[in-house]
Amino acid sequence: AQSVTQLDSQVPVFEEAPVELRCNYSSSVSVYLFWYVQYPNQGLQLLLKYLSGSTLVKGINGFEAEFNKSQTSFHLRKPSVHISDTAEYFCAVSPYSSASKIIFGSGTRLSIRP
Amino acid sequence: EAGVTQSPTHLIKTRGQQVTLRCSPISGHTSVYWYQQALGLGLQFLLWYDEGEERNRGNFPPRFSGRQFPNYSSELNVNALELEDSALYLCASSLVPGGEGNTIYFGEGSWLTVV
């Protein structure tokens, strides 16, 4: 079985400051890793994903994430945030075997202060 | 290319009533997933359909059901609505199971309020 832990439920950050949203996972099998973003009153949008290859993955809107197998982490980073980044961010893992078993974290609410 | 589309976007129902939510997957996607996002409870997996068959089900009572049509669109039905069914219902789709590294793409959701 897999599990995902998003270590921070809320992260307040000043505009133009860097941000890191933390995600740790556990799994007995190989997994794919994802970050989704949910803007207020909208559905979830794929931000980036790690399937294989380079452990540093770049996504949309200037976000990137690094897969660290030894620490079973997949933290999301952005060097300089904007007000428009205010949203909830979900980390997710899916075993190689089936998309139906994708597991989502509880989400991190990113609030940007001007 | 159109993304996952859901209807209706918002609806209000009375406790005890029934509701049907609809979803059209991205063109070429055969798998459809339904999730419930209730306030404070995160994303809860409801159902997975592929090639017209129910493939997996989350921990929800039988009054939550659905189906997938030959064109891969899907319906979610909820009978005997309860107040706690108030939530955002999200539909997602993917290529054949395992395609694209199991990436699923979400629609904008249907907001259900039960009063």
Coordinates of C-alpha atoms in Angstrom, one line a residue:
Chain A
A1 CA 0.0 0.0 0.0
Q2 CA 1.0 3.6 -0.5
S3 CA 0.6 6.7 1.6
V4 CA 1.3 10.4 1.1
T5 CA 2.1 12.9 3.8
Q6 CA 2.0 16.6 3.1
L7 CA 3.8 18.0 6.1
D8 CA 2.2 21.5 6.1
S9 CA -1.5 22.1 5.9
Q10 CA -0.9 25.8 5.3
V11 CA 2.1 27.8 4.1
P12 CA 1.9 31.6 4.2
V13 CA 4.6 33.4 2.1
F14 CA 5.3 36.9 1.1
E15 CA 5.1 37.8 -2.6
E16 CA 8.3 37.3 -4.5
A17 CA 9.7 35.0 -1.7
P18 CA 10.7 31.4 -2.4
V19 CA 8.5 28.6 -1.3
E20 CA 8.9 24.9 -0.7
L21 CA 5.9 22.6 -0.2
R22 CA 6.9 19.3 1.4
C23 CA 5.7 15.8 0.4
N24 CA 6.8 12.5 1.7
Y25 CA 5.5 9.1 0.6
S26 CA 5.8 5.5 1.5
S27 CA 5.4 2.6 -0.8
S28 CA 6.5 -1.0 -1.1
V29 CA 6.5 -0.8 -4.9
S30 CA 7.8 1.6 -7.5
V31 CA 5.6 4.7 -7.9
Y32 CA 4.9 7.7 -10.1
L33 CA 4.7 11.0 -8.4
F34 CA 2.5 14.0 -9.1
W35 CA 1.7 17.5 -8.0
Y36 CA -1.6 19.0 -8.7
V37 CA -2.9 22.6 -8.0
Q38 CA -6.4 23.6 -7.2
Y39 CA -7.2 27.3 -7.6
P40 CA -10.2 28.6 -5.6
N41 CA -13.5 27.1 -6.8
Q42 CA -11.9 25.1 -9.6
G43 CA -10.9 21.5 -10.3
L44 CA -7.4 20.1 -10.0
Q45 CA -4.8 20.9 -12.6
L46 CA -1.6 18.9 -13.2
L47 CA 1.4 20.9 -12.2
L48 CA 4.1 18.4 -12.9
K49 CA 4.9 14.7 -12.7
Y50 CA 7.9 12.4 -12.2
L51 CA 7.8 9.2 -14.2
S52 CA 11.4 8.3 -14.6
G53 CA 14.8 9.8 -15.6
S54 CA 16.0 13.1 -14.2
T55 CA 15.0 13.6 -10.6
L56 CA 14.5 17.3 -11.1
V57 CA 11.2 17.9 -12.8
K58 CA 10.0 21.2 -14.1
G59 CA 6.3 22.0 -14.4
I60 CA 4.0 24.9 -15.3
N61 CA 4.0 28.3 -13.8
G62 CA 7.7 28.2 -12.8
F63 CA 7.3 25.3 -10.3
E64 CA 9.7 22.4 -10.0
A65 CA 10.0 19.3 -7.8
E66 CA 12.8 17.0 -6.9
F67 CA 12.4 13.3 -6.4
N68 CA 14.6 11.9 -3.6
K69 CA 14.3 8.2 -3.5
S70 CA 16.4 7.7 -0.4
Q71 CA 14.3 10.2 1.6
T72 CA 11.1 9.2 -0.2
S73 CA 10.3 12.8 -0.8
F74 CA 9.0 14.9 -3.7
H75 CA 9.1 18.5 -2.5
L76 CA 7.7 21.3 -4.7
R77 CA 9.6 24.5 -5.0
K78 CA 9.3 27.9 -6.7
P79 CA 12.0 30.6 -6.4
S80 CA 9.6 33.5 -6.4
V81 CA 5.9 33.3 -5.8
H82 CA 3.1 35.6 -7.1
I83 CA -0.3 36.4 -5.8
S84 CA -1.7 34.2 -8.5
D85 CA -0.1 31.2 -7.0
T86 CA -2.6 31.3 -4.1
A87 CA -4.1 27.8 -4.2
E88 CA -4.2 24.4 -2.7
Y89 CA -1.5 22.0 -3.8
F90 CA -1.9 18.2 -3.7
C91 CA 0.9 15.7 -3.9
A92 CA 0.0 12.3 -5.3
V93 CA 1.5 8.9 -5.8
S94 CA 0.5 6.1 -8.1
P95 CA 1.9 2.6 -8.3
Y96 CA 3.2 1.5 -11.6
S97 CA 0.5 -1.1 -11.7
S98 CA -2.7 1.0 -11.7
A99 CA -3.9 4.6 -12.0
S100 CA -6.9 3.7 -10.0
K101 CA -4.8 3.4 -6.9
I102 CA -3.5 6.9 -7.1
I103 CA -3.3 8.3 -3.5
F104 CA -3.6 12.0 -2.8
G105 CA -2.1 13.9 0.1
S106 CA -4.3 16.0 2.3
G107 CA -3.2 19.2 0.5
T108 CA -1.2 22.3 1.4
R109 CA -2.9 25.7 1.2
L110 CA -0.4 28.3 -0.1
S111 CA -1.4 31.8 0.8
I112 CA 0.6 34.7 -0.7
R113 CA 0.9 38.0 1.2
P114 CA 1.6 41.2 -0.7
Chain B
E1 CA -8.3 19.9 -27.4
A2 CA -11.1 19.9 -24.9
G3 CA -10.4 18.8 -21.4
V4 CA -12.6 16.8 -19.1
T5 CA -16.0 18.4 -19.0
Q6 CA -18.6 18.1 -16.2
S7 CA -22.2 19.1 -15.8
P8 CA -23.9 20.6 -14.0
T9 CA -21.4 23.0 -12.4
H10 CA -23.6 23.8 -9.4
L11 CA -26.8 22.2 -8.1
I12 CA -28.9 22.2 -4.9
K13 CA -30.9 19.2 -3.9
T14 CA -33.1 18.3 -0.9
R15 CA -32.2 15.5 1.5
G16 CA -33.6 12.2 0.2
Q17 CA -33.6 13.2 -3.4
Q18 CA -31.5 11.7 -6.2
V19 CA -28.9 13.4 -8.3
T20 CA -27.0 12.5 -11.6
L21 CA -23.7 14.1 -12.5
R22 CA -22.2 13.8 -15.9
C23 CA -18.7 13.7 -17.2
S24 CA -17.1 13.6 -20.6
P25 CA -13.4 12.5 -20.7
I26 CA -10.6 13.9 -22.8
S27 CA -10.9 12.6 -26.4
G28 CA -9.0 9.2 -26.6
H29 CA -9.2 8.5 -22.8
T30 CA -11.0 5.4 -21.9
S31 CA -10.7 5.5 -18.1
V32 CA -13.0 7.7 -16.0
Y33 CA -12.6 8.3 -12.2
W34 CA -14.9 10.0 -9.7
Y35 CA -13.7 11.7 -6.6
Q36 CA -15.6 13.4 -3.8
Q37 CA -14.0 16.5 -2.2
A38 CA -15.9 17.4 0.9
L39 CA -14.9 20.4 3.1
G40 CA -12.1 19.3 5.3
L41 CA -11.9 15.8 4.0
G42 CA -9.6 16.0 1.1
L43 CA -10.0 13.9 -2.1
Q44 CA -11.8 10.7 -1.6
F45 CA -11.8 8.1 -4.4
L46 CA -15.3 7.0 -5.4
L47 CA -15.3 4.9 -8.6
W48 CA -13.2 3.9 -11.6
Y49 CA -14.7 2.9 -14.9
D50 CA -12.8 1.6 -17.9
E51 CA -14.2 0.2 -21.1
G52 CA -17.7 0.4 -19.7
E53 CA -17.0 -1.6 -16.7
E54 CA -16.7 -0.6 -13.0
R55 CA -13.1 -1.6 -12.2
N56 CA -12.7 -0.3 -8.6
R57 CA -14.7 1.3 -5.9
G58 CA -13.8 3.4 -2.9
N59 CA -15.3 3.1 0.5
F60 CA -18.7 4.6 -0.2
P61 CA -22.2 3.1 0.3
P62 CA -24.1 1.5 -2.5
R63 CA -26.3 4.5 -3.0
F64 CA -23.3 6.0 -4.9
S65 CA -23.3 4.3 -8.3
G66 CA -22.5 5.1 -11.8
R67 CA -21.9 3.9 -15.3
Q68 CA -19.8 4.5 -18.4
F69 CA -21.2 4.7 -21.8
P70 CA -19.8 3.3 -25.1
N71 CA -18.5 6.8 -25.9
Y72 CA -16.6 6.7 -22.6
S73 CA -18.6 9.4 -21.0
S74 CA -19.8 8.7 -17.5
E75 CA -22.6 9.4 -15.0
L76 CA -22.4 9.4 -11.2
N77 CA -25.7 8.8 -9.4
V78 CA -26.3 9.4 -5.8
N79 CA -29.6 8.2 -4.3
A80 CA -31.2 9.1 -1.0
L81 CA -29.1 12.2 -0.6
E82 CA -27.8 13.1 2.8
L83 CA -26.5 16.4 4.1
E84 CA -23.0 15.1 4.3
D85 CA -23.1 14.4 0.5
S86 CA -22.6 18.1 0.0
A87 CA -19.2 18.3 -1.8
L88 CA -17.4 19.0 -4.9
Y89 CA -17.6 16.0 -7.2
L90 CA -14.6 15.7 -9.5
C91 CA -14.3 13.6 -12.6
A92 CA -11.0 12.7 -14.1
S93 CA -9.8 10.7 -17.1
S94 CA -6.7 8.9 -18.3
L95 CA -5.5 7.0 -21.3
V96 CA -5.7 3.2 -21.1
P97 CA -4.8 2.2 -17.5
G98 CA -1.1 2.7 -17.1
G99 CA -0.8 5.0 -20.0
E100 CA 1.2 8.2 -19.5
G101 CA 2.5 6.9 -16.2
N102 CA -1.0 6.8 -14.8
T103 CA -1.5 10.5 -15.2
I104 CA -5.1 11.5 -14.6
Y105 CA -6.7 14.8 -15.7
F106 CA -9.5 16.5 -13.8
G107 CA -12.5 18.4 -14.8
E108 CA -13.8 21.6 -13.0
G109 CA -16.1 19.6 -10.9
S110 CA -19.8 19.7 -9.9
W111 CA -20.7 21.5 -6.7
L112 CA -23.5 19.7 -4.9
T113 CA -25.3 21.2 -2.0
V114 CA -27.8 19.1 -0.1
V115 CA -30.3 21.1 2.1

